[in-house]
Amino acid sequence: MEFDFIFVLGLLLAAFGVPSFAGSYADSRRPYQALLLFLIGGGMMYYANVMNPDVYSLSTIDDAILRVVGWVLNE
């Protein structure tokens, strides 16, 4: 369960990097914050994938998200 949480948190951080990148592009700034969010989120997803090989794929990401949401709501 802890690797699911790490994976979903990394996915969420990487998703927050997308609007940050778009905002910095629109304002003609360098996307340092977006790059940091992408690196941290990607690193977390990579770590969870290395520690649990063959668990995370495109077809099982939604299952991991639902497991984490269910765990958070039941705690």
GROMACS .gro file of N, CA and C in nm, residues 3-74:
model
  216
    3PHE      N    1   0.368   0.176  -0.145
    3PHE     CA    2   0.420   0.207  -0.278
    3PHE      C    3   0.310   0.262  -0.368
    4ASP      N    4   0.187   0.219  -0.346
    4ASP     CA    5   0.075   0.280  -0.418
    4ASP      C    6   0.064   0.428  -0.383
    5PHE      N    7   0.077   0.459  -0.253
    5PHE     CA    8   0.068   0.597  -0.209
    5PHE      C    9   0.180   0.681  -0.268
    6ILE      N   10   0.302   0.628  -0.270
    6ILE     CA   11   0.415   0.700  -0.329
    6ILE      C   12   0.393   0.722  -0.478
    7PHE      N   13   0.344   0.621  -0.546
    7PHE     CA   14   0.320   0.632  -0.690
    7PHE      C   15   0.213   0.736  -0.721
    8VAL      N   16   0.103   0.733  -0.647
    8VAL     CA   17  -0.007   0.826  -0.673
    8VAL      C   18   0.034   0.968  -0.635
    9LEU      N   19   0.109   0.985  -0.528
    9LEU     CA   20   0.158   1.118  -0.492
    9LEU      C   21   0.253   1.173  -0.598
   10GLY      N   22   0.339   1.088  -0.652
   10GLY     CA   23   0.426   1.130  -0.762
   10GLY      C   24   0.348   1.166  -0.886
   11LEU      N   25   0.244   1.091  -0.914
   11LEU     CA   26   0.158   1.122  -1.028
   11LEU      C   27   0.088   1.256  -1.009
   12LEU      N   28   0.045   1.283  -0.887
   12LEU     CA   29  -0.021   1.409  -0.857
   12LEU      C   30   0.076   1.527  -0.869
   13LEU      N   31   0.198   1.510  -0.820
   13LEU     CA   32   0.298   1.617  -0.832
   13LEU      C   33   0.331   1.644  -0.978
   14ALA      N   34   0.346   1.539  -1.057
   14ALA     CA   35   0.374   1.559  -1.199
   14ALA      C   36   0.257   1.625  -1.269
   15ALA      N   37   0.135   1.593  -1.227
   15ALA     CA   38   0.017   1.658  -1.286
   15ALA      C   39   0.012   1.806  -1.249
   16PHE      N   40   0.056   1.842  -1.128
   16PHE     CA   41   0.062   1.983  -1.090
   16PHE      C   42   0.170   2.058  -1.167
   17GLY      N   43   0.265   1.986  -1.223
   17GLY     CA   44   0.369   2.051  -1.303
   17GLY      C   45   0.319   2.101  -1.437
   18VAL      N   46   0.212   2.042  -1.489
   18VAL     CA   47   0.160   2.081  -1.621
   18VAL      C   48   0.107   2.225  -1.620
   19PRO      N   49   0.017   2.264  -1.526
   19PRO     CA   50  -0.026   2.404  -1.528
   19PRO      C   51   0.085   2.502  -1.492
   20SER      N   52   0.179   2.456  -1.409
   20SER     CA   53   0.293   2.541  -1.376
   20SER      C   54   0.378   2.567  -1.500
   21PHE      N   55   0.396   2.465  -1.581
   21PHE     CA   56   0.471   2.482  -1.706
   21PHE      C   57   0.396   2.574  -1.803
   22ALA      N   58   0.265   2.556  -1.813
   22ALA     CA   59   0.186   2.640  -1.903
   22ALA      C   60   0.188   2.786  -1.858
   23GLY      N   61   0.181   2.810  -1.727
   23GLY     CA   62   0.185   2.946  -1.676
   23GLY      C   63   0.318   3.013  -1.699
   24SER      N   64   0.426   2.939  -1.681
   24SER     CA   65   0.557   2.999  -1.704
   24SER      C   66   0.582   3.021  -1.853
   25TYR      N   67   0.527   2.936  -1.935
   25TYR     CA   68   0.539   2.956  -2.080
   25TYR      C   69   0.460   3.080  -2.124
   26ALA      N   70   0.341   3.099  -2.067
   26ALA     CA   71   0.257   3.214  -2.104
   26ALA      C   72   0.320   3.345  -2.058
   27ASP      N   73   0.393   3.343  -1.946
   27ASP     CA   74   0.456   3.464  -1.894
   27ASP      C   75   0.599   3.483  -1.941
   28SER      N   76   0.645   3.396  -2.029
   28SER     CA   77   0.783   3.399  -2.083
   28SER      C   78   0.887   3.391  -1.972
   29ARG      N   79   0.861   3.303  -1.875
   29ARG     CA   80   0.956   3.277  -1.768
   29ARG      C   81   1.016   3.139  -1.786
   30ARG      N   82   1.124   3.113  -1.717
   30ARG     CA   83   1.183   2.979  -1.721
   30ARG      C   84   1.106   2.889  -1.625
   31PRO      N   85   1.077   2.767  -1.665
   31PRO     CA   86   0.989   2.679  -1.585
   31PRO      C   87   1.064   2.600  -1.478
   32TYR      N   88   1.129   2.670  -1.384
   32TYR     CA   89   1.204   2.601  -1.280
   32TYR      C   90   1.113   2.521  -1.188
   33GLN      N   91   1.002   2.579  -1.147
   33GLN     CA   92   0.911   2.510  -1.056
   33GLN      C   93   0.847   2.388  -1.124
   34ALA      N   94   0.810   2.403  -1.251
   34ALA     CA   95   0.751   2.291  -1.324
   34ALA      C   96   0.853   2.179  -1.340
   35LEU      N   97   0.976   2.215  -1.369
   35LEU     CA   98   1.080   2.114  -1.384
   35LEU      C   99   1.103   2.040  -1.253
   36LEU      N  100   1.102   2.113  -1.143
   36LEU     CA  101   1.120   2.050  -1.012
   36LEU      C  102   1.005   1.955  -0.981
   37LEU      N  103   0.882   1.997  -1.011
   37LEU     CA  104   0.767   1.910  -0.988
   37LEU      C  105   0.772   1.785  -1.075
   38PHE      N  106   0.812   1.800  -1.202
   38PHE     CA  107   0.825   1.684  -1.290
   38PHE      C  108   0.933   1.588  -1.241
   39LEU      N  109   1.045   1.642  -1.196
   39LEU     CA  110   1.155   1.556  -1.149
   39LEU      C  111   1.118   1.482  -1.021
   40ILE      N  112   1.059   1.552  -0.926
   40ILE     CA  113   1.022   1.486  -0.800
   40ILE      C  114   0.912   1.383  -0.824
   41GLY      N  115   0.809   1.422  -0.900
   41GLY     CA  116   0.700   1.329  -0.929
   41GLY      C  117   0.746   1.208  -1.009
   42GLY      N  118   0.828   1.232  -1.109
   42GLY     CA  119   0.882   1.121  -1.189
   42GLY      C  120   0.972   1.031  -1.107
   43GLY      N  121   1.051   1.090  -1.018
   43GLY     CA  122   1.136   1.010  -0.931
   43GLY      C  123   1.056   0.923  -0.835
   44MET      N  124   0.948   0.978  -0.783
   44MET     CA  125   0.863   0.899  -0.693
   44MET      C  126   0.796   0.784  -0.767
   45MET      N  127   0.748   0.812  -0.890
   45MET     CA  128   0.685   0.705  -0.968
   45MET      C  129   0.789   0.600  -1.007
   46TYR      N  130   0.910   0.643  -1.041
   46TYR     CA  131   1.015   0.548  -1.076
   46TYR      C  132   1.053   0.460  -0.956
   47TYR      N  133   1.064   0.522  -0.838
   47TYR     CA  134   1.099   0.447  -0.718
   47TYR      C  135   0.993   0.341  -0.687
   48ALA      N  136   0.866   0.379  -0.694
   48ALA     CA  137   0.760   0.283  -0.667
   48ALA      C  138   0.759   0.171  -0.770
   49ASN      N  139   0.790   0.204  -0.894
   49ASN     CA  140   0.793   0.103  -0.999
   49ASN      C  141   0.912   0.010  -0.985
   50VAL      N  142   1.025   0.059  -0.940
   50VAL     CA  143   1.142  -0.026  -0.920
   50VAL      C  144   1.123  -0.119  -0.800
   51MET      N  145   1.061  -0.067  -0.695
   51MET     CA  146   1.041  -0.149  -0.576
   51MET      C  147   0.932  -0.255  -0.594
   52ASN      N  148   0.836  -0.229  -0.681
   52ASN     CA  149   0.729  -0.324  -0.713
   52ASN      C  150   0.722  -0.343  -0.865
   53PRO      N  151   0.811  -0.422  -0.921
   53PRO     CA  152   0.806  -0.438  -1.067
   53PRO      C  153   0.681  -0.514  -1.110
   54ASP      N  154   0.635  -0.488  -1.228
   54ASP     CA  155   0.519  -0.553  -1.290
   54ASP      C  156   0.388  -0.524  -1.218
   55VAL      N  157   0.383  -0.419  -1.135
   55VAL     CA  158   0.258  -0.383  -1.068
   55VAL      C  159   0.192  -0.266  -1.137
   56TYR      N  160   0.272  -0.168  -1.179
   56TYR     CA  161   0.218  -0.046  -1.238
   56TYR      C  162   0.234  -0.047  -1.389
   57SER      N  163   0.121  -0.036  -1.458
   57SER     CA  164   0.119  -0.020  -1.603
   57SER      C  165   0.004   0.074  -1.635
   58LEU      N  166  -0.014   0.103  -1.761
   58LEU     CA  167  -0.120   0.196  -1.799
   58LEU      C  168  -0.259   0.143  -1.762
   59SER      N  169  -0.274   0.013  -1.761
   59SER     CA  170  -0.405  -0.044  -1.730
   59SER      C  171  -0.431  -0.056  -1.579
   60THR      N  172  -0.327  -0.043  -1.495
   60THR     CA  173  -0.346  -0.059  -1.351
   60THR      C  174  -0.330   0.071  -1.273
   61ILE      N  175  -0.306   0.182  -1.341
   61ILE     CA  176  -0.290   0.309  -1.269
   61ILE      C  177  -0.420   0.348  -1.200
   62ASP      N  178  -0.532   0.329  -1.268
   62ASP     CA  179  -0.660   0.366  -1.206
   62ASP      C  180  -0.690   0.281  -1.083
   63ASP      N  181  -0.648   0.155  -1.083
   63ASP     CA  182  -0.667   0.071  -0.965
   63ASP      C  183  -0.585   0.123  -0.847
   64ALA      N  184  -0.462   0.166  -0.875
   64ALA     CA  185  -0.377   0.220  -0.769
   64ALA      C  186  -0.436   0.349  -0.713
   65ILE      N  187  -0.489   0.434  -0.800
   65ILE     CA  188  -0.550   0.559  -0.754
   65ILE      C  189  -0.671   0.529  -0.666
   66LEU      N  190  -0.754   0.436  -0.708
   66LEU     CA  191  -0.873   0.402  -0.629
   66LEU      C  192  -0.837   0.338  -0.495
   67ARG      N  193  -0.730   0.256  -0.491
   67ARG     CA  194  -0.685   0.198  -0.365
   67ARG      C  195  -0.640   0.306  -0.268
   68VAL      N  196  -0.566   0.404  -0.318
   68VAL     CA  197  -0.517   0.511  -0.232
   68VAL      C  198  -0.631   0.600  -0.185
   69VAL      N  199  -0.724   0.635  -0.273
   69VAL     CA  200  -0.839   0.717  -0.232
   69VAL      C  201  -0.923   0.642  -0.130
   70GLY      N  202  -0.946   0.515  -0.150
   70GLY     CA  203  -1.020   0.435  -0.053
   70GLY      C  204  -0.949   0.426   0.080
   71TRP      N  205  -0.817   0.413   0.078
   71TRP     CA  206  -0.739   0.406   0.202
   71TRP      C  207  -0.747   0.539   0.277
   72VAL      N  208  -0.736   0.651   0.203
   72VAL     CA  209  -0.741   0.783   0.268
   72VAL      C  210  -0.880   0.809   0.326
   73LEU      N  211  -0.984   0.772   0.256
   73LEU     CA  212  -1.119   0.797   0.306
   73LEU      C  213  -1.156   0.708   0.424
   74ASN      N  214  -1.099   0.590   0.432
   74ASN     CA  215  -1.131   0.498   0.542
   74ASN      C  216  -1.044   0.519   0.664
   0.00000   0.00000   0.00000
